[in-house]
mmCIF file of C-alpha atoms in Angstrom:
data_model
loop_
_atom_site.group_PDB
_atom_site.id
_atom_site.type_symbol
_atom_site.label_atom_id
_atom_site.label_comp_id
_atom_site.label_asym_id
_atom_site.label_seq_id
_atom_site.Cartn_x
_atom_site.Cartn_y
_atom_site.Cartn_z
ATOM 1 C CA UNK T 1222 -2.507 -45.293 -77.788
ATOM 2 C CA UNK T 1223 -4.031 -43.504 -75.506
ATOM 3 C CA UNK T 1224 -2.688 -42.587 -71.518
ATOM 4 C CA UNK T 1225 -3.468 -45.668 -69.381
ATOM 5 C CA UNK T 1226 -2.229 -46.206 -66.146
ATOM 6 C CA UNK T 1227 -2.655 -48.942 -63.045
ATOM 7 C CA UNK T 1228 -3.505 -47.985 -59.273
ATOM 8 C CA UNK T 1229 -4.334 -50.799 -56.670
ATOM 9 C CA UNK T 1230 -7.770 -52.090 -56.475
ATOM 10 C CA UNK T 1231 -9.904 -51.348 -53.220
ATOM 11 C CA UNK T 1232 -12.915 -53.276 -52.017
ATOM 12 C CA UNK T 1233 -14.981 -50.397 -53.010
ATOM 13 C CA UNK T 1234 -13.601 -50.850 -57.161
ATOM 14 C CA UNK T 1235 -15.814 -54.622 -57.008
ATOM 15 C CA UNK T 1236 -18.959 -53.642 -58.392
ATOM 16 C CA UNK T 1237 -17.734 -51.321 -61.211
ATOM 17 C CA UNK T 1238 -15.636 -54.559 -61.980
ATOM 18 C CA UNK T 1239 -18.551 -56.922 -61.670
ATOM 19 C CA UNK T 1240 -20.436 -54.934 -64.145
ATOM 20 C CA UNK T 1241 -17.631 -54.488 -66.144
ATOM 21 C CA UNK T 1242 -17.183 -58.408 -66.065
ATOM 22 C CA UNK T 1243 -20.958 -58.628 -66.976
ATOM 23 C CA UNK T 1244 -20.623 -56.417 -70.341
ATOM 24 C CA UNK T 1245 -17.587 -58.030 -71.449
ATOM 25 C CA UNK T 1246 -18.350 -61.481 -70.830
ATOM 26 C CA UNK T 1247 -21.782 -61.713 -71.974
ATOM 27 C CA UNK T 1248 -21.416 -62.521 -76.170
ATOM 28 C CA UNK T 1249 -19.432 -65.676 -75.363
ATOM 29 C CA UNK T 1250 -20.731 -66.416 -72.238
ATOM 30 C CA UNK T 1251 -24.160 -66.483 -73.587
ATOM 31 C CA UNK T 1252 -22.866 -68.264 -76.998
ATOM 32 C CA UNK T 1253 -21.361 -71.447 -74.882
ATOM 33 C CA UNK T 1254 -25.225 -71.542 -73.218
ATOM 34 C CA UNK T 1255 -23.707 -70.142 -69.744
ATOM 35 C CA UNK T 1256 -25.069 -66.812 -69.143
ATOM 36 C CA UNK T 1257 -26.261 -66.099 -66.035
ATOM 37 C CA UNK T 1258 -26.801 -61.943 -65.095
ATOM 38 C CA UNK T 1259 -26.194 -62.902 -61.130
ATOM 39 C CA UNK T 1260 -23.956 -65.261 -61.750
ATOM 40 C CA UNK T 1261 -21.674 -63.630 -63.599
ATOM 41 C CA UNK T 1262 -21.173 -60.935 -61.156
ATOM 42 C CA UNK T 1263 -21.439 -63.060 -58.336
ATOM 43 C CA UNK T 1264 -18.351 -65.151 -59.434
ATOM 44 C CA UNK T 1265 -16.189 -61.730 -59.345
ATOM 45 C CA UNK T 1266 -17.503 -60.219 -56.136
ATOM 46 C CA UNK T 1267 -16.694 -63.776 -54.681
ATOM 47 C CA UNK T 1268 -12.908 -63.657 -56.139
ATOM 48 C CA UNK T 1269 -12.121 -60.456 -56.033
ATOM 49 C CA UNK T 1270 -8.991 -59.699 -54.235
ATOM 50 C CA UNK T 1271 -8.282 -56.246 -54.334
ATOM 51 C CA UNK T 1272 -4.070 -56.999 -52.641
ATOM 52 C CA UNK T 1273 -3.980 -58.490 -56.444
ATOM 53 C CA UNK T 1274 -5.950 -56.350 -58.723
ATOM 54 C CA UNK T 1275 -5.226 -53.302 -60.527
ATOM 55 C CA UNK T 1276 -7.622 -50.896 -61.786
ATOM 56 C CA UNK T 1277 -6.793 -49.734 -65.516
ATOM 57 C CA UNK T 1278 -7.155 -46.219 -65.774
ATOM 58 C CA UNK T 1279 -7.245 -44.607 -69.311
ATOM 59 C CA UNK T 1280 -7.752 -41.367 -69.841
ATOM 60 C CA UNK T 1281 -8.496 -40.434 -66.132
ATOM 61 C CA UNK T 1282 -11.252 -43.026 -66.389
ATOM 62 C CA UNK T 1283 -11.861 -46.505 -64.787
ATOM 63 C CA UNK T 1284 -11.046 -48.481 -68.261
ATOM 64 C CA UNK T 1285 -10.819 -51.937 -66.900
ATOM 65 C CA UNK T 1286 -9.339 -54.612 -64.143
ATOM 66 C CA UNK T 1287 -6.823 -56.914 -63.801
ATOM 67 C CA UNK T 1288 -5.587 -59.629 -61.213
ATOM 68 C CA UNK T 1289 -2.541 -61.292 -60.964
ATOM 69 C CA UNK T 1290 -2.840 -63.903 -57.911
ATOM 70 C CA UNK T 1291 0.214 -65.705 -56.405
ATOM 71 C CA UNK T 1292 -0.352 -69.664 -56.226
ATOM 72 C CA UNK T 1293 2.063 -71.954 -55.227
ATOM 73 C CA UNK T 1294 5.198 -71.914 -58.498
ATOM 74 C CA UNK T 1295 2.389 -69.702 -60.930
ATOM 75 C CA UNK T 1296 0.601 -66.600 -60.573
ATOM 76 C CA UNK T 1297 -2.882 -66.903 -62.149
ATOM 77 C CA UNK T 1298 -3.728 -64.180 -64.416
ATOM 78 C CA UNK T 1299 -7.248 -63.372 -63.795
ATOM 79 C CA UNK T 1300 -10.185 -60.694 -64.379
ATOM 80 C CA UNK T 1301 -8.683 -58.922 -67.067
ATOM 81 C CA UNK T 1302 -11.237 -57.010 -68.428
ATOM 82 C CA UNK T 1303 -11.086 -53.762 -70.631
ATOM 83 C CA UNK T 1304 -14.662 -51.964 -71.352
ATOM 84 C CA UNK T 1305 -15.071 -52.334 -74.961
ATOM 85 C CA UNK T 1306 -14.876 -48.881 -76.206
ATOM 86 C CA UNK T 1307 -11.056 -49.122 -74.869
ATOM 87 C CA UNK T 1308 -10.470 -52.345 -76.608
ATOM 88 C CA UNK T 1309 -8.519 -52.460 -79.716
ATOM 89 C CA UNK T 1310 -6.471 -49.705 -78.894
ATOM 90 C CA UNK T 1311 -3.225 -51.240 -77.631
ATOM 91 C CA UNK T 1312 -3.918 -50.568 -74.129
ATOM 92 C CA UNK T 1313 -4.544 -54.419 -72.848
ATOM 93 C CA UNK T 1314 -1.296 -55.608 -74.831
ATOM 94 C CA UNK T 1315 0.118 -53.292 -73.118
ATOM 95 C CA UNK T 1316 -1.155 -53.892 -69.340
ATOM 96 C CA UNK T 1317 -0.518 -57.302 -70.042
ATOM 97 C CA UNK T 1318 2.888 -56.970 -71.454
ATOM 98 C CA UNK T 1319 3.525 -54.726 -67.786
ATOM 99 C CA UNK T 1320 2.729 -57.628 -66.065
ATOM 100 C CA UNK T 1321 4.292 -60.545 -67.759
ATOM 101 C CA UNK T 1322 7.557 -58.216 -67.446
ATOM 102 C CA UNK T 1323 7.352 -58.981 -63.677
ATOM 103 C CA UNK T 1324 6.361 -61.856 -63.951
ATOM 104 C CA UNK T 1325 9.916 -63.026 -66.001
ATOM 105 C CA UNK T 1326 11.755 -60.619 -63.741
ATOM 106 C CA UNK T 1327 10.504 -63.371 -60.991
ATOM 107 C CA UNK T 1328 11.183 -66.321 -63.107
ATOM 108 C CA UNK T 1329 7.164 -67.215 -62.659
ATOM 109 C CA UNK T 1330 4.996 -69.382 -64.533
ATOM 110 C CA UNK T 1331 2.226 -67.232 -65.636
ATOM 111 C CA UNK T 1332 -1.625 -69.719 -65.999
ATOM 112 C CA UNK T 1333 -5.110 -68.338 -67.343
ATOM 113 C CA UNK T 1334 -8.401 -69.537 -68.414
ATOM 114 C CA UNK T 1335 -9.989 -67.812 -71.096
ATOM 115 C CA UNK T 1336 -13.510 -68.928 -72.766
ATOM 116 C CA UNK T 1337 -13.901 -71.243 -75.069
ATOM 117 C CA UNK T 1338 -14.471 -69.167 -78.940
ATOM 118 C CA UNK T 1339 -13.089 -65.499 -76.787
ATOM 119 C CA UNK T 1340 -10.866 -63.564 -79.014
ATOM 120 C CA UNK T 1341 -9.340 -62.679 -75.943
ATOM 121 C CA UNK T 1342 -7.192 -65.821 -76.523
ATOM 122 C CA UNK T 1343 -5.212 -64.493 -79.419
ATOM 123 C CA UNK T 1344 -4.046 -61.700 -77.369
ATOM 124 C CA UNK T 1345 -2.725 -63.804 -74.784
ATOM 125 C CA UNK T 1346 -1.176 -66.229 -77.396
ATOM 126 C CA UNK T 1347 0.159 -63.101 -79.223
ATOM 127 C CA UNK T 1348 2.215 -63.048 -75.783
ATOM 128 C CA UNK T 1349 3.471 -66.793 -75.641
ATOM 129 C CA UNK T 1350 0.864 -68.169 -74.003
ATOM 130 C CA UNK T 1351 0.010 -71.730 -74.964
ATOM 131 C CA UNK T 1352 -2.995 -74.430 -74.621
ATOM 132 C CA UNK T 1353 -2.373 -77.203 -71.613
ATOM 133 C CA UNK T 1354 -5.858 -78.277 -71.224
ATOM 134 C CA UNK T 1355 -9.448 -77.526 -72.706
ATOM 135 C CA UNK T 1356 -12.648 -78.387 -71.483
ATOM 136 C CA UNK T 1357 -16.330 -77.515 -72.890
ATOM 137 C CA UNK T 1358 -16.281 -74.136 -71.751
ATOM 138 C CA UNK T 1359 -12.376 -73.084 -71.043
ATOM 139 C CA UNK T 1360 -9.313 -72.866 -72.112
ATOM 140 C CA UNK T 1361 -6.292 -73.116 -69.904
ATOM 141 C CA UNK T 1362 -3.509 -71.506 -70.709
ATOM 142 C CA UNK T 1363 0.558 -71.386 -69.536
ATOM 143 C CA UNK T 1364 3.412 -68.952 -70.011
ATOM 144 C CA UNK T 1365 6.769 -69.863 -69.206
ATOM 145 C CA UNK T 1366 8.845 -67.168 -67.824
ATOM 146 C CA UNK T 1367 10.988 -65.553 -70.645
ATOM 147 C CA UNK T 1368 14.669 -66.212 -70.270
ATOM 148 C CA UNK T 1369 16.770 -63.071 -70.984
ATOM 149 C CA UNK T 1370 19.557 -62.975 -73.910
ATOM 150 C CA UNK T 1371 22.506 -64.802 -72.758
ATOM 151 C CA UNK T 1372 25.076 -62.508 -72.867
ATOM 152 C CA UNK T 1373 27.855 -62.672 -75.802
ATOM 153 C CA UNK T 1374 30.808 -64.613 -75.318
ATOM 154 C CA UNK T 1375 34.042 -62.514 -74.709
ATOM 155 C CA UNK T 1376 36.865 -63.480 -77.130
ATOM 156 C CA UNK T 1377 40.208 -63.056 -76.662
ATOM 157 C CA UNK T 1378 41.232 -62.306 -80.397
ATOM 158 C CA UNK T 1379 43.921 -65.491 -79.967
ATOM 159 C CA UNK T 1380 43.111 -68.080 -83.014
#
């Protein structure tokens, strides 16, 4: 796998992220019927909160984005997006994996949507995410935190 690293988003990263959102949505975007060119980057430049996105950085290169936005008991895990020629390589299970770490550290409910048909979703079920609700064109998707090991009972040798 190649270097990758994460450095806090800045309100100048949102149109290399709405294109980058463009490119990587598009196949199943335009296979559910719902491909829109404005649209599509409209909907990021409209959500994009760069106090809860990370850049991915691979090889000294802008590789991708990724949010992870505090609601209520859940963070939302949102615009992850890797450009394709960085897909396949190990780097988003391993961003993800990153985050999710925190995210149990916290003891917080991770929740997603992901396209109806995306491969994207086996990633994130690779990763113990699981189907609460589907509609025409999503799939929502929760991870409970994981619960660490308890630790081994101490015995006192007595029978």
């Amino acid at each position: 796998m190649e270097d990758w690293g994460l450095r806090q988003a800045a309100a100048t990263d949102v149109e290399a992220v709405a294109e980058l959102r463009a490119l990587v949505l598009r196949a199943d975007l335009e296979r559910l019927g719902r491909y829109d060119a404005q649209r599509v980057r409209q909907r990021l430049r409209d959500g994009f909160d760069p106090a809860h996105t990370w850049v991915i950085e691979a090889g000294g290169a802008f590789a991708g984005c990724v949010a992870l936005r505090p609601a209520g008991d859940c963070h939302w895990l949102e615009h992850f997006y890797l450009a394709p020629d960085r897909q396949g390589g190990g780097i988003g299970s391993a961003v993800l994996r990153e985050l999710l770490e925190r995210c149990d550290r916290a003891a917080t409910v991770v929740r997603l949507n992901v396209l109806r048909g995306s491969p994207a979703r086996r990633l994130y079920e690779r990763h113990g995410f699981t189907v609460r609700t589907e509609d025409p064109v999503d799939v929502f998707m929760t991870r409970e935190p994981s619960r660490p090991n308890p630790a081994p009972r101490c015995r006192s040798g007595r029978t």
